[in-house]
Tab-separated table of C-alpha atoms and ligand atoms in Angstrom:
chain	number	residue	atom	x	y	z
Y	1	MET	CA	0.036	0.010	-0.021
Y	2	SER	CA	1.536	3.402	-1.080
Y	3	VAL	CA	-0.731	6.264	-0.083
Y	4	LEU	CA	-0.402	9.668	-1.644
Y	5	ILE	CA	-1.882	12.910	-0.301
Y	6	ARG	CA	-3.104	15.585	-2.671
Y	7	LEU	CA	-5.530	18.446	-2.553
Y	8	ALA	CA	-9.153	17.413	-3.230
Y	9	GLU	CA	-10.884	18.225	-6.483
Y	10	ASP	CA	-14.533	18.452	-7.468
Y	11	ARG	CA	-14.458	15.001	-9.016
Y	12	ASP	CA	-13.384	13.509	-5.614
Y	13	ILE	CA	-16.501	14.521	-3.905
Y	14	PRO	CA	-18.522	11.368	-4.463
Y	15	GLU	CA	-15.820	9.155	-3.030
Y	16	MET	CA	-15.316	11.487	-0.102
Y	17	ALA	CA	-19.074	11.306	0.520
Y	18	THR	CA	-18.900	7.466	0.544
Y	19	LEU	CA	-16.496	7.790	3.361
Y	20	ARG	CA	-18.520	9.988	5.370
Y	21	ALA	CA	-21.654	7.896	4.781
Y	22	GLN	CA	-19.712	4.870	6.423
Y	23	VAL	CA	-20.269	6.842	9.700
Y	24	TRP	CA	-23.429	8.713	9.359
Y	25	GLU	CA	-26.225	9.597	6.817
Y	26	THR	CA	-26.214	8.818	3.038
Y	27	ALA	CA	-23.598	9.253	0.224
Y	28	ALA	CA	-26.385	11.590	-1.491
Y	29	PHE	CA	-26.422	13.749	1.651
Y	30	TRP	CA	-22.733	14.194	1.867
Y	31	VAL	CA	-22.345	14.777	-1.962
Y	32	GLU	CA	-24.327	17.863	-1.579
Y	33	ARG	CA	-23.002	18.925	1.872
Y	34	ILE	CA	-19.280	18.532	0.961
Y	35	GLY	CA	-19.874	20.311	-2.472
Y	36	LEU	CA	-21.594	23.226	-0.819
Y	37	TYR	CA	-18.833	23.560	2.009
Y	38	LEU	CA	-15.904	23.277	-0.586
Y	39	ARG	CA	-17.502	25.845	-2.874
Y	40	GLY	CA	-18.014	28.308	0.048
Y	41	GLU	CA	-21.837	28.060	-0.504
Y	42	HIS	CA	-22.325	26.561	3.084
Y	43	SER	CA	-20.346	27.372	6.132
Y	44	PRO	CA	-20.100	26.164	9.627
Y	45	GLN	CA	-20.732	28.793	12.309
Y	46	LEU	CA	-18.222	31.620	12.335
Y	47	ALA	CA	-16.249	30.076	9.422
Y	48	LEU	CA	-14.252	32.414	7.067
Y	49	ARG	CA	-13.997	31.841	3.361
Y	50	GLU	CA	-10.630	30.045	3.274
Y	51	ARG	CA	-10.879	26.428	3.421
Y	52	VAL	CA	-9.120	23.288	2.104
Y	53	ALA	CA	-9.541	19.537	1.686
Y	54	PHE	CA	-6.935	16.957	1.081
Y	55	VAL	CA	-7.511	13.273	-0.029
Y	56	ALA	CA	-5.432	10.298	0.538
Y	57	VAL	CA	-5.261	8.057	-2.630
Y	58	ASP	CA	-4.120	4.366	-2.720
Y	59	ALA	CA	-4.046	2.812	-6.206
Y	60	GLY	CA	-6.336	5.550	-7.664
Y	61	ARG	CA	-8.885	5.125	-5.043
Y	62	ILE	CA	-9.767	7.721	-2.198
Y	63	VAL	CA	-9.183	6.062	1.007
Y	64	GLY	CA	-9.512	9.051	3.303
Y	65	PHE	CA	-9.802	12.839	3.371
Y	66	VAL	CA	-9.620	15.708	5.647
Y	67	ALA	CA	-11.120	19.188	5.362
Y	68	GLY	CA	-10.765	22.449	7.330
Y	69	HIS	CA	-11.229	26.152	7.311
Y	70	ARG	CA	-10.425	29.564	8.890
Y	71	THR	CA	-12.692	30.523	11.527
Y	72	HIS	CA	-13.308	32.600	14.536
Y	73	ARG	CA	-15.201	29.939	16.555
Y	74	HIS	CA	-13.926	29.574	20.097
Y	75	ALA	CA	-11.381	32.214	19.463
Y	76	CYS	CA	-9.730	29.798	17.105
Y	77	ASP	CA	-7.899	30.590	13.863
Y	78	GLY	CA	-8.986	27.327	12.230
Y	79	GLU	CA	-11.245	24.444	12.534
Y	80	LEU	CA	-10.833	20.875	11.336
Y	81	GLN	CA	-14.040	20.081	9.736
Y	82	TRP	CA	-13.965	16.483	8.809
Y	83	ILE	CA	-11.406	13.672	8.903
Y	84	ASN	CA	-12.396	10.177	7.628
Y	85	VAL	CA	-10.463	7.033	6.536
Y	86	ASP	CA	-12.050	4.047	5.003
Y	87	GLU	CA	-13.251	1.783	7.786
Y	88	LYS	CA	-11.196	-1.244	6.219
Y	89	LEU	CA	-8.068	0.679	6.193
Y	90	ARG	CA	-7.898	2.286	9.592
Y	91	LYS	CA	-4.989	2.131	12.069
Y	92	ARG	CA	-2.385	2.178	9.275
Y	93	GLY	CA	-1.355	5.949	9.620
Y	94	ILE	CA	-3.588	7.289	6.813
Y	95	ALA	CA	-5.187	9.829	9.164
Y	96	GLY	CA	-1.914	10.928	10.271
Y	97	MET	CA	-0.731	11.592	6.867
Y	98	LEU	CA	-3.952	13.696	6.313
Y	99	MET	CA	-3.353	15.596	9.576
Y	100	ALA	CA	0.132	16.554	8.612
Y	101	ALA	CA	-1.114	18.007	5.342
Y	102	VAL	CA	-3.965	20.047	6.927
Y	103	ALA	CA	-1.847	21.262	9.708
Y	104	SER	CA	0.701	22.505	7.203
Y	105	TRP	CA	-2.159	24.274	5.342
Y	106	PHE	CA	-3.078	25.924	8.453
Y	107	VAL	CA	0.340	26.993	9.281
Y	108	GLN	CA	0.613	28.609	5.722
Y	109	GLN	CA	-2.590	30.385	6.571
Y	110	GLN	CA	-0.907	31.719	9.829
Y	111	ALA	CA	-3.672	30.005	11.532
Y	112	LEU	CA	-2.034	28.431	14.744
Y	113	ARG	CA	-4.914	27.873	17.264
Y	114	ILE	CA	-7.122	25.166	15.716
Y	115	CYS	CA	-10.252	23.588	17.173
Y	116	VAL	CA	-11.985	20.399	16.359
Y	117	ASN	CA	-15.574	19.147	17.249
Y	118	VAL	CA	-15.483	15.597	18.576
Y	119	ALA	CA	-18.173	13.663	20.329
Y	120	PRO	CA	-17.496	12.670	23.804
Y	121	GLU	CA	-17.967	8.936	22.918
Y	122	ASN	CA	-15.569	8.961	19.821
Y	123	ALA	CA	-12.714	7.459	21.604
Y	124	ALA	CA	-10.712	6.603	18.433
Y	125	ALA	CA	-10.909	10.282	17.151
Y	126	ARG	CA	-10.000	11.569	20.767
Y	127	GLU	CA	-6.914	9.325	21.004
Y	128	PHE	CA	-6.091	10.338	17.362
Y	129	TYR	CA	-6.168	14.059	18.006
Y	130	ALA	CA	-4.323	13.516	21.225
Y	131	LYS	CA	-1.696	11.551	19.548
Y	132	TYR	CA	-0.939	14.477	17.363
Y	133	GLY	CA	-0.833	17.057	20.304
Y	134	ALA	CA	-4.507	18.381	20.733
Y	135	LEU	CA	-5.836	19.037	24.199
Y	136	GLN	CA	-9.322	18.862	25.477
Y	137	LEU	CA	-11.158	22.267	25.470
Y	138	ASN	CA	-14.572	20.969	26.727
Y	139	ASP	CA	-16.738	17.921	26.452
Y	140	HIS	CA	-17.240	18.438	22.644
Y	141	TRP	CA	-14.145	20.288	21.505
Y	142	MET	CA	-10.339	19.657	21.353
Y	143	ILE	CA	-7.838	22.142	20.527
Y	144	TRP	CA	-4.271	22.733	19.231
Y	145	GLU	CA	-3.059	26.025	20.942
Y	146	ASP	CA	-0.301	25.842	18.254
Y	147	VAL	CA	-0.833	23.474	15.468
Y	148	ARG	CA	2.915	23.671	14.599
Y	149	VAL	CA	3.239	20.880	17.317
Y	150	VAL	CA	1.615	18.367	14.788
Y	151	SER	CA	4.861	18.284	12.771
Y	152	SER	CA	6.866	17.039	15.683
Y	153	PHE	CA	4.434	14.112	16.268
Y	154	VAL	CA	4.598	13.482	12.591
Y	155	GLU	CA	8.489	13.422	12.819
Y	156	LYS	CA	8.224	10.818	15.577
Y	157	LYS	CA	5.861	8.746	13.536
Y	158	LEU	CA	8.195	9.047	10.483
Y	159	GLN	CA	11.078	7.631	12.423
Y	160	LYS	CA	8.893	4.477	13.155
Y	161	LYS	CA	7.222	4.275	9.730
Y	162	PRO	CA	9.222	5.914	6.875
Y	163	ARG	CA	6.347	5.641	4.313
Y	164	LEU	CA	4.555	9.018	5.269
Y	165	HIS	CA	4.516	11.095	2.096
Y	166	VAL	CA	3.302	14.712	2.551
Y	167	PRO	CA	3.473	17.350	-0.187
Y	168	GLU	CA	6.090	20.029	0.607
Y	169	SER	CA	4.031	22.913	-0.698
Y	170	THR	CA	0.191	22.901	-1.066
D	201	COA	C1	-10.402	8.842	13.599
D	201	COA	C2	-9.827	8.193	12.332
D	201	COA	C3	-9.852	9.307	11.269
D	201	COA	C4	-8.446	7.725	12.522
D	201	COA	O1	-7.903	7.307	11.255
D	201	COA	P1	-6.750	6.119	11.268
D	201	COA	O2	-6.206	6.236	9.797
D	201	COA	O3	-7.211	4.919	11.674
D	201	COA	O4	-5.774	6.730	12.217
D	201	COA	P2	-4.259	6.505	12.334
D	201	COA	O5	-3.921	5.045	11.782
D	201	COA	O6	-3.445	7.693	11.630
D	201	COA	O7	-3.922	6.598	13.819
D	201	COA	C5	-2.924	7.361	14.552
D	201	COA	C6	-3.164	7.217	15.967
D	201	COA	O8	-4.399	7.559	16.436
D	201	COA	C7	-4.981	6.664	17.507
D	201	COA	N1	-6.025	5.969	17.063
D	201	COA	C8	-6.503	5.675	15.768
D	201	COA	N2	-7.653	4.898	15.901
D	201	COA	C9	-7.826	4.494	17.122
D	201	COA	C10	-8.673	3.488	17.625
D	201	COA	N3	-9.656	2.925	16.906
D	201	COA	N4	-8.558	3.481	19.123
D	201	COA	C11	-7.595	4.004	19.668
D	201	COA	N5	-6.777	4.893	19.228
D	201	COA	C12	-6.810	5.126	17.959
D	201	COA	C13	-3.731	5.808	17.945
D	201	COA	O9	-2.962	6.610	18.863
D	201	COA	C14	-2.937	5.840	16.539
D	201	COA	O10	-1.592	5.676	16.791
D	201	COA	P3	-0.826	4.183	16.653
D	201	COA	O11	-1.269	3.648	15.232
D	201	COA	O12	0.587	4.533	16.906
D	201	COA	O13	-1.785	3.399	17.642
D	201	COA	C15	-10.663	6.958	11.836
D	201	COA	O14	-10.838	6.214	12.968
D	201	COA	C16	-12.106	7.423	11.352
D	201	COA	O15	-12.257	7.711	10.044
D	201	COA	N6	-13.192	7.459	12.146
D	201	COA	C17	-14.559	7.721	11.706
D	201	COA	C18	-14.597	9.289	11.384
D	201	COA	C19	-14.442	10.057	12.625
D	201	COA	O16	-14.747	9.623	13.742
D	201	COA	N7	-13.681	11.077	12.354
D	201	COA	C20	-13.328	12.157	13.286
D	201	COA	C21	-14.599	12.975	13.880
D	201	COA	S1	-14.293	14.100	15.041
C-alpha cells in the first residue's frame, strides 16, 4: 500500500461522500454537503472563506480525506471540519498523513490555534487528536493551541514508519 496525499478536486466529492456515509447519513446527503462546503456556499458557524480539503489516494482510490477552514469559532484561527478514513483501512497511519497535510495548510495560513468538534464517545478520534498534540477544550471540542506541534508528532511517526509522504507545498 502506497498512499499519496493531494488536494481534493470536485471529481473526488462522490468518493469523499462515501467515506462520510460509512459513519453517518447517506452518500447523497454528503455529496451535497461537501460540495456546498468546498464551494463556500455553506459554512459552519463563524467560518471564514478560506478552506481546504486533502484526499489520501491508494491505487487511484480515495481511502481518506480531511477538510478544514479558517474560523473565529471558540477564538480559534482554524477548525478541522472532517477527517475520515475508509473503515477497512484504519490504524495504518492514513489519518496521520492527512493531519500533517492540513496542519501544514493551517500554518501557511498563519492560523495556529485550531479547534475540532469531537463527540465525547468517539474514543478513536479523541485518541487520534491527542496523539497529534491536541488537548481537551471541553466535552465536545479539542484544541491545538499551536498547530505547529503536529509536525513534531509526525516526525516521531516518520522515524517508526518511513512511508509517510506529505507534499512540501500545497
Ligand atoms: C479517527 C480516524 C480518522 C483515525 O484514522 P486512522 O487512519 O485509523 O488513524 P491513524 O492510523 O493515523 O492513527 C494514529 C493514531 O490515532 C490513534 N487511534 C486511531 N484509531 C484508534 C482507535 N480505534 N482506538 C484508539 N486509538 C486510535 C492511535 O494513537 C494511533 O496511533 P498508533 O497507530 O501508533 O496506535 C478514523 O478512525 C475514522 O475515520 N473514524 C471515523 C470518522 C471520525 O470519527 N472522524 C473524526 C470525527 S471528530
